Amino acid sequence: MNDMTAIAIPDGSKPDHWATDQEVRWCPGCGDYAILKAVQRTMPEIGAKPENTVFVSGIGCSSRFPYYMETYGFHTIHGRAPTIATGIKLANPELDVWIITGDGDGLSIGGNHMLHLLRRNLDVQLLLFNNEIYGLTKGQASPTSRTGTKSPSTPFGSVDRPVNPCAFALGAGGRFIARTIDTAQKHIPTILKRAHANKGTSFVEIYQNCIVYNDDVFAAFTDKKNAANTQLWAEHGKPLLFANGTKGLRLNTATVELEVIDIIEGATEVVLIHDETNRMLAQLLIDMPFGEFPMALGVLYCDPAPSFETAVIEQNHAVAKGKKADLNALIRKGQSWTVHDAATHKM
Amino acid sequence: MVPPGIDRCSVTASRAKAQPRYVARVLGRAIHFLLGRRRGAGVGKLQRNGLGDVSVATALKDNFESSARLSNHPDAVVVRFAGDSGDGMQLTGGQFTLSSALAGNDFSTFPDFPAEIRAPQGTTFGVSAFQVNFGSSDIETAGDQPDVLIAMNPAALKTNVGDLRPGGLVIADTGEFGQRNLAKAGYTVSPIDDNSLARWQVLAFDISALTLEAVKPFGLGNKEALRCKNMWTLGLSLWMFDRDRAPLIAWLQDKFAKNPVLADANIAALNAGHAYGETAEIGGPLRQWTVDAASVEPGYYRTITGGESLSLGLVAGARLAGLDLFLGSYPITPASPILHALARLKEFGVTSFQAEDEIAAIGAAIGASYAGQLGVTSSSGPGIALKGEAIGLAIITELPLVIVNSQRGGPSTGLPTKTEQSDLYQAIYGRNGDAPLVVLSTSSPTDCFDVAIEAVRLATQFMTPVMLLTDGYIANAAQPWLVPDMDDYEPFPVVFHTEAPAEGKFNPYQRDAETLKRVWVKPGTPGLTHRIGGIEKGFDTGNINYEAANHQKMTDTRANKILGIANHIPDQDIDQGAAGGKLVVVGWGSTYGPIRKAVEAARARGLDVSHIHIRYLWPLPKNLGDLLKSFDKILVPEMNTGQLKTVLRDQYLVDAKPLNKVSGQPFKIAEIEAAIDAELARKG
């Protein structure tokens, strides 16, 4: 990073322009590095301006993210990033606001705010780095940890059932839900661009490998060797295929369940076409049990609705229209009377 | 809760516009009412009613010492309306208060209602009361003891009569004194019949029957008809104090504009109550009193509650700062009136956001401040507790923020609808780490306006959160307010930092050398991108910094910035008495009224006592220590177990003595006056 004052980044900027001079303090090999790089790569592609961009985060490894982006940034408190982002966006809707959170920050301590952010549909991009573990506090089970996870706080294995972040987002009324992987360098910018283009809360879950406390927890589908057979990248208007086009998803209309079918000689007629505006289909894709099914990735749901800050500001304008902001008149409203000076009859 | 009548009435008044109605000359001043009346809104035809069963406890009258009886021409009168939660007592009290304001009296009110919205009918815990003290002299409290108690049922009588001045008047609706209601209130025999009310004058008659009779022509159902009882009672009260009914009639017509039958029925009830007083020749305690208008400073007045006044002050402060106002709030008693008031003022650049919880409310306010608006959050004690961590964030990121705490009885849920001032420790000390902020307090409903402006000034001029302490009593009580002219206020426009440094990197924590305040940069400003957060940052860079010496320096800087604000606030003044002497009574917040009146009374008896009332609780005024040390004794009355007392002892090593009350009720003047006597008599 150029250490001079000229922080203004020219249009058509390079990804490096979006990096700060701060030393990145994640563990070597952490999946966060790849996500940071992908976000920095995306910025010039979406024509972002540093001064109009704000990264807001909570607490946790992922939440250090704003310090590494040469934009405005606010590293807030645990779980509360959506609340601060709400104030920022309502105060200045022109700002492009990104929320960075993790599975503990966003779904445990901040679950309530996540719920309300999604139902209100504030126009922000929310990146949830899911590593199924508490990293910064040294490895306790998180709300996305699978049942049986052994950790310092669950030495005999966790007994509670995990939350599925995308299912939560959909249930909360989210209108844009996508899922990707930290190492999917080609795909992340594509998804981030879509998320950015959506006016409303764009919820992006990123499977992120914690190399220290939960290494390879996603290897079953992130391992490159098996990727083709275990990853299904959903694309709007295209058949839901994987395994190099040899397998696909079909809807069993009798049970209203998905089924994996083999594609014989390219006959894809019975394969479901991905319709990202179909909430039912999104639910089915999100809930597919991995193993029996591939992991559904990409933009799983996108059905835009009016955004919160637009509605608030429109109402503010509509109600204020034609009214004069006369403070003296305002404080004089109400049941009133005047006391005159008897001697002069003057007030 | 705002007394319901006041909001509604303001609609009427503003719509009806200033039409001089009549001019009364009292005490050498002409009082010119601006309250208009809709065309055609006349006093309805008086109906003659039967008297019903009137039982006046005449036998007891002779027992009263004449001094215990209210004269026909008192300086001030305290009336308490008490009834079931559903009886409309807050509304009745609010409307009666307005009639006092319009008669030129000074006044102060005390609405006292249960936490339950509508408790089971007839129970003692469902009693709602409204007390108003009005008079021709300076009124500072809602009055120690009612002179008149209007009890709409046995439960209201039972829970309130003990407060009534001996010799005072009880008006009771015998229509509600059936066996069922008596049992609910815990009476085996009606107190009207068993001589247990011998200390008071009792006027008991069937208001229910008289109301039913009065509204009969309108064909209402029994339940609806009985709901007009409060207007009947109000009518009688208006007669007792020789008040004009016309404004009330206009208000009823407006309130029930969509249901003229209800309007007419209520007006008929009001008129019937009034006519009852006029025509019932029952003698005894029912008679008219004359309370002269108060001798007050000329000017334009309105009635205002603390909640309204504080909301208007916040808006005024934001305008003086040149900022839009963002309120993040979550409903909580008794703070909600501020959310309700600000939600309506969109043309003044106000955005109100009802958040999902207290934390989100303050989070959004902090976000708005970060983005360049004036962030405000409003709550009461339990909510402020939830906001604690976020307040720390606003402190370490040095963002302006106004946090209003409408205190109530605690701990935990405590007494949601009762008043207390027990959040002072929470305000000054109640956060993790060394987390200093500015703490201000309001002492009366009208005082809220200026204190709110001051909170905005300090928050924006010093880049700090400001905690503004008010309480349930102030929030709900109403006072006459001499409305100021906004042109008399000095603006304090915020200047955002926009200049990129000539060389080197921009440090968002660069400070003013004198005040230590950091620069305020709005996101969206080119060339000044930066990151802030809750982690300690380097003094010279603003980057994350964990070094020991830096943390020491930053902690000291944050503390010194707040302490330095003492150079930019007024010196502590003395409300009454000399600077130095035998005893000073030191208060803060809503104890102002009773302390003022108690000190006034003690001084009138020749006692050497002064009154200091502290608005700036942190930092404390620079001269306060010297001032306190100029007195032999210091007495600190507080509606807590001694919080300011502890602060004063800690800050100045003075022997401040506490006088504490945590009953959920304000201090009585007599309680403080007795403590003054005791303290002056105490040796040592």
mmCIF file of C-alpha atoms in Angstrom, chain A residues 1-5 7-8 20-22 25 50-56 59 64 66-78 80 82-92 95 109 112-114 116-117 119-120 308 312-313 315-317 319-321 323-343 345-347, chain B residues 9-10 13-14 25 28-35 98 101-102 107 296-303 312 315-316 319 326 345-348 350-351 353-357 359-360 363-364 366-368 370-371 373 389-390 393 397 399 449 480-481 483-487 501-505 521-535 543-544 546:
data_model
loop_
_atom_site.group_PDB
_atom_site.id
_atom_site.type_symbol
_atom_site.label_atom_id
_atom_site.label_comp_id
_atom_site.label_asym_id
_atom_site.label_seq_id
_atom_site.Cartn_x
_atom_site.Cartn_y
_atom_site.Cartn_z
ATOM 1 C CA MET A 1 0.000 0.000 0.000
ATOM 2 C CA ASN A 2 1.220 3.365 -0.946
ATOM 3 C CA ASP A 3 1.830 5.217 2.290
ATOM 4 C CA MET A 4 1.117 8.667 0.936
ATOM 5 C CA THR A 5 -2.154 10.453 1.462
ATOM 6 C CA ILE A 7 -5.739 6.916 -0.676
ATOM 7 C CA ALA A 8 -8.233 7.802 -3.359
ATOM 8 C CA THR A 20 -4.447 -1.453 3.926
ATOM 9 C CA ASP A 21 -0.937 -1.152 5.291
ATOM 10 C CA GLN A 22 -1.955 -3.246 8.289
ATOM 11 C CA ARG A 25 -3.064 -11.253 11.720
ATOM 12 C CA PRO A 50 -13.450 3.285 -1.222
ATOM 13 C CA GLU A 51 -14.982 6.385 0.356
ATOM 14 C CA ASN A 52 -18.501 5.111 -0.258
ATOM 15 C CA THR A 53 -17.792 1.638 1.046
ATOM 16 C CA VAL A 54 -18.129 0.636 4.695
ATOM 17 C CA PHE A 55 -17.194 -2.732 6.161
ATOM 18 C CA VAL A 56 -18.876 -3.421 9.500
ATOM 19 C CA ILE A 59 -16.195 -9.920 17.044
ATOM 20 C CA ARG A 64 -10.938 -8.344 11.905
ATOM 21 C CA PRO A 66 -12.423 -4.297 8.067
ATOM 22 C CA TYR A 67 -8.878 -3.482 9.218
ATOM 23 C CA TYR A 68 -7.567 -4.970 6.008
ATOM 24 C CA MET A 69 -9.835 -3.139 3.595
ATOM 25 C CA GLU A 70 -8.860 0.361 2.451
ATOM 26 C CA THR A 71 -12.395 1.647 2.899
ATOM 27 C CA TYR A 72 -14.353 3.001 5.836
ATOM 28 C CA GLY A 73 -14.609 0.326 8.491
ATOM 29 C CA PHE A 74 -16.195 -0.281 11.872
ATOM 30 C CA HIS A 75 -15.119 -3.223 14.017
ATOM 31 C CA THR A 76 -17.968 -3.239 16.523
ATOM 32 C CA ILE A 77 -18.973 -5.595 19.354
ATOM 33 C CA HIS A 78 -19.922 -9.231 19.470
ATOM 34 C CA ARG A 80 -24.066 -6.440 16.889
ATOM 35 C CA PRO A 82 -26.180 -5.701 11.852
ATOM 36 C CA THR A 83 -27.458 -3.090 14.331
ATOM 37 C CA ILE A 84 -24.669 -0.645 13.593
ATOM 38 C CA ALA A 85 -25.006 -1.270 9.869
ATOM 39 C CA THR A 86 -28.719 -0.469 10.193
ATOM 40 C CA GLY A 87 -27.947 2.935 11.683
ATOM 41 C CA ILE A 88 -25.314 3.665 9.056
ATOM 42 C CA LYS A 89 -27.573 2.734 6.169
ATOM 43 C CA LEU A 90 -30.584 4.636 7.519
ATOM 44 C CA ALA A 91 -28.438 7.720 8.110
ATOM 45 C CA ASN A 92 -26.805 7.545 4.696
ATOM 46 C CA LEU A 95 -23.138 4.127 1.413
ATOM 47 C CA ILE A 109 -24.821 -13.998 20.220
ATOM 48 C CA ASN A 112 -31.601 -11.984 17.043
ATOM 49 C CA HIS A 113 -30.143 -9.143 15.012
ATOM 50 C CA MET A 114 -29.570 -11.466 12.060
ATOM 51 C CA HIS A 116 -34.417 -8.828 12.094
ATOM 52 C CA LEU A 117 -31.886 -7.671 9.542
ATOM 53 C CA ARG A 119 -36.841 -9.754 7.710
ATOM 54 C CA ARG A 120 -36.407 -5.994 7.278
ATOM 55 C CA PHE A 308 -35.828 -1.336 4.551
ATOM 56 C CA VAL A 312 -38.072 4.321 5.915
ATOM 57 C CA ILE A 313 -36.785 7.207 3.860
ATOM 58 C CA GLN A 315 -42.092 7.409 4.559
ATOM 59 C CA ASN A 316 -39.974 10.140 6.150
ATOM 60 C CA HIS A 317 -40.237 12.174 2.965
ATOM 61 C CA VAL A 319 -44.855 12.462 5.974
ATOM 62 C CA ALA A 320 -42.626 15.561 5.980
ATOM 63 C CA LYS A 321 -43.846 16.722 2.592
ATOM 64 C CA LYS A 323 -44.709 20.584 6.387
ATOM 65 C CA LYS A 324 -42.473 23.362 7.515
ATOM 66 C CA ALA A 325 -39.798 22.563 10.065
ATOM 67 C CA ASP A 326 -40.611 25.558 12.241
ATOM 68 C CA LEU A 327 -39.171 24.876 15.652
ATOM 69 C CA ASN A 328 -40.785 27.862 17.328
ATOM 70 C CA ALA A 329 -44.170 26.763 16.036
ATOM 71 C CA LEU A 330 -43.518 23.195 17.193
ATOM 72 C CA ILE A 331 -42.745 24.071 20.780
ATOM 73 C CA ARG A 332 -45.775 26.374 20.908
ATOM 74 C CA LYS A 333 -48.203 23.611 20.013
ATOM 75 C CA GLY A 334 -50.460 22.279 22.692
ATOM 76 C CA GLN A 335 -52.805 23.775 25.232
ATOM 77 C CA SER A 336 -51.507 27.286 25.626
ATOM 78 C CA TRP A 337 -52.270 30.677 27.103
ATOM 79 C CA THR A 338 -50.630 34.056 27.264
ATOM 80 C CA VAL A 339 -50.010 36.070 30.392
ATOM 81 C CA HIS A 340 -49.813 39.798 29.728
ATOM 82 C CA ASP A 341 -48.191 42.331 31.925
ATOM 83 C CA ALA A 342 -51.081 44.154 33.541
ATOM 84 C CA ALA A 343 -49.298 47.505 33.656
ATOM 85 C CA HIS A 345 -50.568 45.071 28.440
ATOM 86 C CA LYS A 346 -47.410 43.944 26.712
ATOM 87 C CA MET A 347 -46.033 40.502 26.775
ATOM 88 C CA CYS B 9 -56.343 18.620 23.770
ATOM 89 C CA SER B 10 -53.326 19.904 21.977
ATOM 90 C CA ALA B 13 -56.132 23.823 20.634
ATOM 91 C CA SER B 14 -53.939 23.955 17.620
ATOM 92 C CA ARG B 25 -58.030 40.176 35.585
ATOM 93 C CA GLY B 28 -52.990 42.610 38.728
ATOM 94 C CA ARG B 29 -52.430 40.620 35.602
ATOM 95 C CA ALA B 30 -54.675 40.048 32.680
ATOM 96 C CA ILE B 31 -54.710 36.469 31.621
ATOM 97 C CA HIS B 32 -55.521 36.119 28.036
ATOM 98 C CA PHE B 33 -56.511 32.659 27.019
ATOM 99 C CA LEU B 34 -55.671 31.520 23.602
ATOM 100 C CA LEU B 35 -57.791 28.481 23.856
ATOM 101 C CA LEU B 98 -55.741 21.852 31.865
ATOM 102 C CA ALA B 101 -53.757 25.981 33.651
ATOM 103 C CA LEU B 102 -56.454 27.930 31.877
ATOM 104 C CA PHE B 107 -49.568 23.539 38.978
ATOM 105 C CA VAL B 296 -46.270 34.657 36.985
ATOM 106 C CA GLU B 297 -43.875 36.114 34.482
ATOM 107 C CA PRO B 298 -45.726 37.417 31.414
ATOM 108 C CA GLY B 299 -45.347 35.397 28.265
ATOM 109 C CA TYR B 300 -46.640 32.524 26.195
ATOM 110 C CA TYR B 301 -47.346 29.387 28.217
ATOM 111 C CA ARG B 302 -48.277 25.808 27.462
ATOM 112 C CA THR B 303 -48.619 22.698 29.567
ATOM 113 C CA LEU B 312 -38.593 18.747 21.889
ATOM 114 C CA VAL B 315 -34.970 18.077 18.295
ATOM 115 C CA ALA B 316 -34.008 21.646 19.176
ATOM 116 C CA ARG B 319 -31.205 21.747 14.902
ATOM 117 C CA PHE B 326 -31.662 9.457 14.654
ATOM 118 C CA LEU B 345 -41.468 14.769 13.883
ATOM 119 C CA LYS B 346 -40.144 13.659 10.527
ATOM 120 C CA GLU B 347 -40.212 17.133 9.014
ATOM 121 C CA PHE B 348 -37.516 18.084 11.533
ATOM 122 C CA VAL B 350 -35.892 12.951 12.645
ATOM 123 C CA THR B 351 -35.621 9.271 11.836
ATOM 124 C CA PHE B 353 -36.223 3.310 14.546
ATOM 125 C CA GLN B 354 -38.027 0.863 16.797
ATOM 126 C CA ALA B 355 -35.368 -1.800 17.138
ATOM 127 C CA GLU B 356 -35.647 -5.497 17.967
ATOM 128 C CA ASP B 357 -34.080 -4.956 21.374
ATOM 129 C CA ILE B 359 -28.869 -3.419 22.109
ATOM 130 C CA ALA B 360 -29.996 -2.981 18.532
ATOM 131 C CA GLY B 363 -26.245 -0.056 17.976
ATOM 132 C CA ALA B 364 -28.266 1.683 15.297
ATOM 133 C CA ILE B 366 -24.097 4.522 17.155
ATOM 134 C CA GLY B 367 -24.153 3.600 13.466
ATOM 135 C CA ALA B 368 -26.097 6.774 12.686
ATOM 136 C CA TYR B 370 -20.763 7.216 12.830
ATOM 137 C CA ALA B 371 -22.483 8.134 9.552
ATOM 138 C CA GLN B 373 -26.240 12.161 12.303
ATOM 139 C CA GLU B 389 -21.367 -2.838 26.215
ATOM 140 C CA ALA B 390 -22.400 -0.665 23.300
ATOM 141 C CA LEU B 393 -18.026 1.077 22.160
ATOM 142 C CA THR B 397 -14.675 5.085 19.335
ATOM 143 C CA LEU B 399 -18.649 9.134 18.835
ATOM 144 C CA PHE B 449 -35.928 21.012 27.320
ATOM 145 C CA PRO B 480 -46.901 25.093 32.806
ATOM 146 C CA TRP B 481 -44.006 26.069 30.559
ATOM 147 C CA VAL B 483 -42.168 28.741 26.038
ATOM 148 C CA PRO B 484 -38.786 30.118 24.982
ATOM 149 C CA ASP B 485 -37.917 31.699 21.643
ATOM 150 C CA MET B 486 -35.520 29.476 19.725
ATOM 151 C CA ASP B 487 -33.895 32.560 18.253
ATOM 152 C CA PRO B 501 -3.476 15.265 5.688
ATOM 153 C CA ALA B 502 -0.748 16.996 3.670
ATOM 154 C CA GLU B 503 1.537 14.070 4.302
ATOM 155 C CA GLY B 504 1.449 10.730 6.055
ATOM 156 C CA LYS B 505 -1.599 8.715 6.884
ATOM 157 C CA VAL B 521 -15.336 12.201 9.649
ATOM 158 C CA LYS B 522 -18.384 11.032 7.783
ATOM 159 C CA PRO B 523 -18.023 7.893 5.656
ATOM 160 C CA GLY B 524 -18.391 9.114 2.095
ATOM 161 C CA THR B 525 -15.633 11.698 2.553
ATOM 162 C CA PRO B 526 -12.946 11.084 -0.098
ATOM 163 C CA GLY B 527 -9.350 10.611 0.980
ATOM 164 C CA LEU B 528 -10.103 9.912 4.638
ATOM 165 C CA THR B 529 -10.970 6.219 4.685
ATOM 166 C CA HIS B 530 -10.141 4.758 8.074
ATOM 167 C CA ARG B 531 -11.116 2.023 10.454
ATOM 168 C CA ILE B 532 -12.381 2.388 14.010
ATOM 169 C CA GLY B 533 -13.541 -0.168 16.521
ATOM 170 C CA GLY B 534 -13.708 -1.398 20.064
ATOM 171 C CA ILE B 535 -10.093 -2.551 20.227
ATOM 172 C CA ASN B 543 -4.426 1.506 14.277
ATOM 173 C CA ILE B 544 -4.906 -1.483 16.600
ATOM 174 C CA TYR B 546 -1.937 -3.364 22.444
#
